[in-house]
């Protein structure tokens, strides 16, 4: 499969913090010309069967997917897993443990928001949650917008829920090495998600890429809804430098919130190895 394949290997459904069902995402992906799709809900694989079946129904090739929250260098880093066996017990256990702290964290976030006069945020956020194990900052953002505290998601994440702002609660997510091993030992490929989004120093970023590679990580997102055009080139270079395959994904969450639609990004730059080349045997082919 060529570098120019319309692959979208990063998006979210109601099983985590997206607003569309796996079926609605599949229909939208197909309408937008996606040829190879993966649903990558945060810390969850509960939507994988539905997504794979919907991909079949819409004649798209499919790779299993998830996006795991990791703590690294005092920040949160996301690692996408692709093409794993969704029935792997160790992966399921690791994901369940990663989801485990979310509810307590959410209650603490609400207590922090109450201190600045925003009451009822936990109950408010819960109204937007469809998976009770997966309450996220996105659900708080939806509550804060509908309660007219903020006008959009951008404003929410400038004023609240990020480090140093009300509603931010430091959290210990999974370890990088464990996460990469859960994915690779389930037969999948670990991919560093949207690397340009992290506030890492050059040394920390080098450490992330090196340690990721040592643990068995094989890919990095190059073309993502979170990167600028200049960053596509920058991370294509990083992929080559570290011997990593390149991935492409919109990170679509919602028609009302996401600025990058499924399947709408430019192709991968030439001169990189696409992740789908190394994952050829893991692809569930359309009928
Ligand atoms: P959590 O996993 O609960 O920490 O929530 C992280 C999610 O919040 C991300 O996956 C995004 O969906 C959303 N998010 C984080 N930062 C921003 C931002 N600056 N703008 C919009 N959404 C954001
Ligand atoms: Mn999200
Ligand atoms: Mn992410
Ligand atoms: Mn994402």
Short mmCIF file of C-alpha atoms and ligand atoms in Angstrom, two decimals:
data_model
loop_
_atom_site.label_atom_id
_atom_site.label_comp_id
_atom_site.label_asym_id
_atom_site.label_seq_id
_atom_site.Cartn_x
_atom_site.Cartn_y
_atom_site.Cartn_z
CA UNK A 1 0.00 0.00 0.00
CA UNK A 2 1.39 3.40 -1.00
CA UNK A 3 2.40 6.40 1.14
CA UNK A 4 -0.52 8.27 -0.43
CA UNK A 5 -3.16 5.90 1.01
CA UNK A 6 -6.05 7.76 2.65
CA UNK A 7 -5.49 6.20 6.06
CA UNK A 8 -7.02 7.76 9.17
CA UNK A 9 -5.55 5.99 12.18
CA UNK A 10 -6.61 8.27 15.04
CA UNK A 11 -10.12 9.27 16.14
CA UNK A 12 -12.51 9.02 19.10
CA UNK A 13 -16.05 7.73 19.60
CA UNK A 14 -18.59 7.92 22.45
CA UNK A 15 -16.66 5.01 24.00
CA UNK A 16 -14.18 7.70 25.12
CA UNK A 17 -14.51 11.46 24.52
CA UNK A 18 -15.89 11.64 20.98
CA UNK A 19 -19.52 12.51 20.26
CA UNK A 20 -20.24 10.01 17.45
CA UNK A 21 -20.82 6.26 17.69
CA UNK A 22 -18.30 3.90 16.03
CA UNK A 23 -20.93 3.29 13.31
CA UNK A 24 -21.43 7.01 12.61
CA UNK A 25 -17.64 7.52 12.49
CA UNK A 26 -17.28 4.67 9.99
CA UNK A 27 -19.98 6.17 7.77
CA UNK A 28 -18.34 9.59 7.94
CA UNK A 29 -14.87 8.16 7.24
CA UNK A 30 -16.16 6.34 4.18
CA UNK A 31 -17.94 9.48 2.88
CA UNK A 32 -14.64 11.33 3.24
CA UNK A 33 -12.75 8.72 1.23
CA UNK A 34 -10.91 6.90 4.01
CA UNK A 35 -9.48 3.58 2.75
CA UNK A 36 -7.88 2.33 5.97
CA UNK A 37 -9.39 3.28 9.31
CA UNK A 38 -8.69 2.80 13.04
CA UNK A 39 -10.81 3.89 16.01
CA UNK A 40 -8.44 4.89 18.84
CA UNK A 41 -10.48 5.64 21.96
CA UNK A 42 -8.57 6.88 25.02
CA UNK A 43 -7.52 3.99 27.31
CA UNK A 44 -10.33 1.82 25.89
CA UNK A 45 -10.89 -0.90 23.32
CA UNK A 46 -14.60 -1.42 24.11
CA UNK A 47 -15.59 -0.01 20.70
CA UNK A 48 -13.30 -2.22 18.61
CA UNK A 49 -15.77 -4.93 17.59
CA UNK A 50 -18.37 -2.37 16.55
CA UNK A 51 -15.77 -0.33 14.64
CA UNK A 52 -14.38 -3.37 12.80
CA UNK A 53 -17.88 -4.51 11.84
CA UNK A 54 -18.82 -1.00 10.69
CA UNK A 55 -15.62 -0.77 8.64
CA UNK A 56 -16.57 -4.05 6.93
CA UNK A 57 -20.07 -2.73 6.23
CA UNK A 58 -18.56 0.40 4.67
CA UNK A 59 -15.92 -1.48 2.64
CA UNK A 60 -12.95 0.03 4.49
CA UNK A 61 -9.85 -1.82 5.66
CA UNK A 62 -9.51 -1.73 9.44
CA UNK A 63 -6.76 -1.78 12.10
CA UNK A 64 -7.60 -2.14 15.80
CA UNK A 65 -6.66 0.95 17.78
CA UNK A 66 -6.40 2.72 21.12
CA UNK A 67 -4.69 5.84 22.54
CA UNK A 68 -3.08 5.25 25.93
CA UNK A 69 -2.34 8.00 28.48
CA UNK A 70 1.26 7.85 29.73
CA UNK A 71 3.16 9.92 32.30
CA UNK A 72 6.61 10.93 31.06
CA UNK A 73 8.96 13.72 32.20
CA UNK A 74 6.24 15.29 34.40
CA UNK A 75 3.81 15.57 31.53
CA UNK A 76 1.16 13.45 29.82
CA UNK A 77 2.15 11.78 26.57
CA UNK A 78 -0.21 9.75 24.38
CA UNK A 79 0.81 6.46 22.77
CA UNK A 80 -1.39 5.05 20.02
CA UNK A 81 -1.59 1.28 19.64
CA UNK A 82 -2.48 -0.18 16.23
CA UNK A 83 -3.12 -3.66 14.90
CA UNK A 84 -3.11 -5.51 18.27
CA UNK A 85 -5.25 -8.50 19.18
CA UNK A 86 -8.26 -6.89 20.90
CA UNK A 87 -8.78 -10.08 22.95
CA UNK A 88 -5.34 -9.91 24.60
CA UNK A 89 -5.79 -10.19 28.38
CA UNK A 90 -2.67 -8.24 29.48
CA UNK A 91 -3.59 -5.30 27.23
CA UNK A 92 -7.16 -5.29 28.60
CA UNK A 93 -5.80 -5.33 32.16
CA UNK A 94 -3.36 -2.51 31.50
CA UNK A 95 -6.10 -0.37 29.96
CA UNK A 96 -8.49 -1.08 32.85
CA UNK A 97 -5.78 -0.01 35.33
CA UNK A 98 -5.14 3.17 33.33
CA UNK A 99 -8.86 4.05 33.32
CA UNK A 100 -9.06 3.26 37.05
CA UNK A 101 -8.04 6.63 38.44
CA UNK A 102 -10.26 8.75 36.20
CA UNK A 103 -13.36 8.98 38.39
CA UNK A 104 -11.49 10.14 41.53
CA UNK A 105 -9.51 12.60 39.42
CA UNK A 106 -12.77 13.98 38.00
CA UNK A 107 -14.21 14.49 41.48
CA UNK A 108 -11.04 16.34 42.49
CA UNK A 109 -11.24 18.47 39.33
CA UNK A 110 -14.79 19.43 40.29
CA UNK A 111 -13.69 20.34 43.84
CA UNK A 112 -11.00 22.56 42.38
CA UNK A 113 -13.48 24.26 40.03
CA UNK A 114 -15.88 24.77 42.96
CA UNK A 115 -13.13 26.79 44.69
CA UNK A 116 -13.33 29.34 41.86
CA UNK A 117 -17.13 29.44 42.01
CA UNK A 118 -18.03 26.81 39.39
CA UNK A 119 -20.31 24.36 41.19
CA UNK A 120 -21.75 21.03 40.09
CA UNK A 121 -19.02 20.33 37.52
CA UNK A 122 -18.72 16.59 38.26
CA UNK A 123 -22.45 15.97 37.84
CA UNK A 124 -22.44 18.41 34.91
CA UNK A 125 -19.60 16.62 33.10
CA UNK A 126 -21.18 13.21 33.77
CA UNK A 127 -24.19 14.21 31.64
CA UNK A 128 -21.89 14.10 28.59
CA UNK A 129 -20.26 10.81 29.50
CA UNK A 130 -21.42 7.61 27.85
CA UNK A 131 -18.70 5.29 29.24
CA UNK A 132 -18.70 5.66 33.04
CA UNK A 133 -15.04 4.53 33.23
CA UNK A 134 -13.97 7.22 30.83
CA UNK A 135 -14.76 10.65 32.23
CA UNK A 136 -12.24 13.06 30.68
CA UNK A 137 -11.37 16.74 30.52
CA UNK A 138 -13.32 16.90 27.26
CA UNK A 139 -16.54 16.14 29.14
CA UNK A 140 -15.76 18.96 31.60
CA UNK A 141 -15.12 21.23 28.61
CA UNK A 142 -18.56 20.42 27.15
CA UNK A 143 -20.17 21.19 30.54
CA UNK A 144 -18.28 24.52 30.88
CA UNK A 145 -19.36 25.60 27.40
CA UNK A 146 -23.01 24.62 27.81
CA UNK A 147 -23.04 26.29 31.26
CA UNK A 148 -21.78 29.45 29.44
CA UNK A 149 -18.61 29.66 31.54
CA UNK A 150 -16.61 29.57 28.27
CA UNK A 151 -17.49 30.09 24.62
CA UNK A 152 -15.52 27.22 23.11
CA UNK A 153 -13.07 24.39 23.82
CA UNK A 154 -10.09 26.63 23.10
CA UNK A 155 -11.15 29.04 25.83
CA UNK A 156 -11.78 26.18 28.28
CA UNK A 157 -8.26 24.82 27.83
CA UNK A 158 -6.69 28.28 28.07
CA UNK A 159 -8.46 29.19 31.31
CA UNK A 160 -9.15 25.86 33.01
CA UNK A 161 -8.13 22.19 33.22
CA UNK A 162 -4.47 22.68 32.23
CA UNK A 163 -1.45 22.85 34.52
CA UNK A 164 -1.53 25.96 36.69
CA UNK A 165 -5.23 26.64 36.01
CA UNK A 166 -8.34 25.84 38.08
CA UNK A 167 -9.61 22.31 37.49
CA UNK A 168 -6.20 20.82 36.77
CA UNK A 169 -5.38 17.79 38.89
CA UNK A 170 -1.98 16.15 38.41
CA UNK A 171 -2.44 12.50 37.58
CA UNK A 172 -0.22 9.44 37.35
CA UNK A 173 -0.99 7.59 34.12
CA UNK A 174 0.67 4.44 32.76
CA UNK A 175 4.46 4.07 32.39
CA UNK A 176 5.93 4.36 28.88
CA UNK A 177 7.60 0.93 28.92
CA UNK A 178 4.51 -0.88 30.22
CA UNK A 179 2.33 0.79 27.60
CA UNK A 180 4.61 -0.11 24.69
CA UNK A 181 4.80 -3.71 25.96
CA UNK A 182 1.00 -4.07 26.37
CA UNK A 183 0.63 -3.08 22.72
CA UNK A 184 3.53 -4.98 21.18
CA UNK A 185 2.97 -8.17 23.20
CA UNK A 186 -0.61 -8.13 21.89
CA UNK A 187 0.85 -8.21 18.36
CA UNK A 188 0.41 -4.49 17.67
CA UNK A 189 2.55 -1.45 16.95
CA UNK A 190 3.11 1.41 19.42
CA UNK A 191 3.09 4.90 17.88
CA UNK A 192 3.95 8.23 19.56
CA UNK A 193 0.82 10.39 19.15
CA UNK A 194 1.04 14.07 18.03
CA UNK A 195 4.60 14.67 19.35
CA UNK A 196 4.56 18.41 18.64
CA UNK A 197 1.84 18.90 21.26
CA UNK A 198 4.00 18.09 24.26
CA UNK A 199 5.82 20.83 26.08
CA UNK A 200 9.08 18.89 26.19
CA UNK A 201 12.57 20.37 26.02
CA UNK A 202 14.75 19.10 23.16
CA UNK A 203 16.52 16.79 25.63
CA UNK A 204 13.24 15.42 26.99
CA UNK A 205 11.92 14.85 23.47
CA UNK A 206 15.13 13.00 22.57
CA UNK A 207 14.69 10.90 25.73
CA UNK A 208 11.06 10.14 24.81
CA UNK A 209 11.96 8.96 21.30
CA UNK A 210 15.02 6.98 22.50
CA UNK A 211 13.28 5.27 25.41
CA UNK A 212 10.19 4.57 23.28
CA UNK A 213 12.39 2.92 20.68
CA UNK A 214 14.30 0.90 23.33
CA UNK A 215 11.01 -0.41 24.73
CA UNK A 216 10.03 -1.64 21.24
CA UNK A 217 8.00 1.30 19.92
CA UNK A 218 7.98 1.44 16.11
CA UNK A 219 5.98 4.46 14.92
CA UNK A 220 5.32 8.18 15.26
CA UNK A 221 2.43 10.35 14.05
CA UNK A 222 3.72 12.71 11.40
CA UNK A 223 0.56 14.00 9.71
CA UNK A 224 -2.03 14.69 12.42
CA UNK A 225 -4.75 17.25 13.08
CA UNK A 226 -2.51 18.53 15.90
CA UNK A 227 0.49 19.39 13.68
CA UNK A 228 1.23 22.35 11.42
CA UNK A 229 2.56 21.77 7.89
CA UNK A 230 6.07 22.66 9.13
CA UNK A 231 5.71 20.01 11.84
CA UNK A 232 4.86 17.34 9.23
CA UNK A 233 8.35 17.86 7.79
CA UNK A 234 9.99 18.14 11.21
CA UNK A 235 8.56 14.83 12.45
CA UNK A 236 9.13 13.09 9.11
CA UNK A 237 12.82 13.88 9.76
CA UNK A 238 12.52 12.59 13.34
CA UNK A 239 10.91 9.37 12.03
CA UNK A 240 13.85 8.81 9.67
CA UNK A 241 16.41 9.74 12.31
CA UNK A 242 14.99 7.28 14.86
CA UNK A 243 14.08 4.55 12.37
CA UNK A 244 10.35 4.88 13.12
CA UNK A 245 7.44 4.33 10.73
CA UNK A 246 5.12 7.30 10.10
CA UNK A 247 1.40 7.45 10.89
CA UNK A 248 -1.44 9.70 9.82
CA UNK A 249 -4.64 10.49 11.72
CA UNK A 250 -7.12 13.34 12.15
CA UNK A 251 -7.72 12.94 15.94
CA UNK A 252 -11.36 13.68 15.08
CA UNK A 253 -13.67 13.93 18.13
CA UNK A 254 -16.84 15.70 16.99
CA UNK A 255 -18.40 17.50 14.01
CA UNK A 256 -19.00 20.52 16.28
CA UNK A 257 -15.59 20.66 17.94
CA UNK A 258 -12.91 19.23 15.66
CA UNK A 259 -11.26 21.41 13.05
CA UNK A 260 -9.82 18.39 11.19
CA UNK A 261 -12.36 15.99 9.70
CA UNK A 262 -11.80 12.27 9.15
CA UNK A 263 -9.74 11.54 6.05
CA UNK A 264 -9.09 15.20 5.24
CA UNK A 265 -5.38 15.56 5.97
CA UNK A 266 -2.64 15.70 3.32
CA UNK A 267 -0.80 12.45 2.54
CA UNK A 268 2.36 11.43 4.38
CA UNK A 269 5.48 13.14 3.04
CA UNK A 270 7.55 10.96 0.71
CA UNK A 271 10.64 9.26 2.11
CA UNK A 272 8.99 7.83 5.23
CA UNK A 273 7.82 4.27 5.83
CA UNK A 274 4.06 4.29 6.45
CA UNK A 275 2.94 2.32 9.53
CA UNK A 276 0.49 0.39 7.31
CA UNK A 277 3.43 -1.13 5.43
CA UNK A 278 4.73 -2.79 8.62
CA UNK A 279 1.18 -3.64 9.74
CA UNK A 280 0.11 -5.27 6.45
CA UNK A 281 -0.61 -8.61 8.12
CA UNK A 282 -2.67 -7.01 10.89
CA UNK A 283 -5.12 -5.28 8.55
CA UNK A 284 -8.69 -6.62 8.57
CA UNK A 285 -9.54 -6.39 4.89
CA UNK A 286 -12.83 -5.11 3.52
CA UNK A 287 -14.90 -7.80 1.82
P1 LIG B 1 -7.85 13.65 29.67
O1 LIG B 1 -7.49 12.32 29.03
O2 LIG B 1 -9.03 13.54 30.58
O3 LIG B 1 -6.69 14.35 30.29
O4 LIG B 1 -8.37 14.59 28.49
C1 LIG B 1 -7.55 14.83 27.38
C2 LIG B 1 -8.41 15.26 26.22
O5 LIG B 1 -8.78 16.61 26.37
C3 LIG B 1 -7.65 15.21 24.91
O6 LIG B 1 -7.69 13.92 24.36
C4 LIG B 1 -8.44 16.18 24.07
O7 LIG B 1 -9.60 15.56 23.57
C5 LIG B 1 -8.85 17.22 25.09
N1 LIG B 1 -7.93 18.38 25.09
C6 LIG B 1 -6.80 18.52 25.78
N2 LIG B 1 -6.22 19.72 25.53
C7 LIG B 1 -7.03 20.33 24.63
C8 LIG B 1 -7.02 21.61 23.96
N3 LIG B 1 -6.04 22.49 24.18
N4 LIG B 1 -8.03 21.88 23.12
C9 LIG B 1 -9.02 21.00 22.91
N5 LIG B 1 -9.09 19.80 23.50
C10 LIG B 1 -8.12 19.47 24.35
MN1 LIG B 2 -9.60 13.30 23.42
MN1 LIG B 3 -4.04 12.65 22.25
MN1 LIG B 4 -6.68 11.52 20.36
#
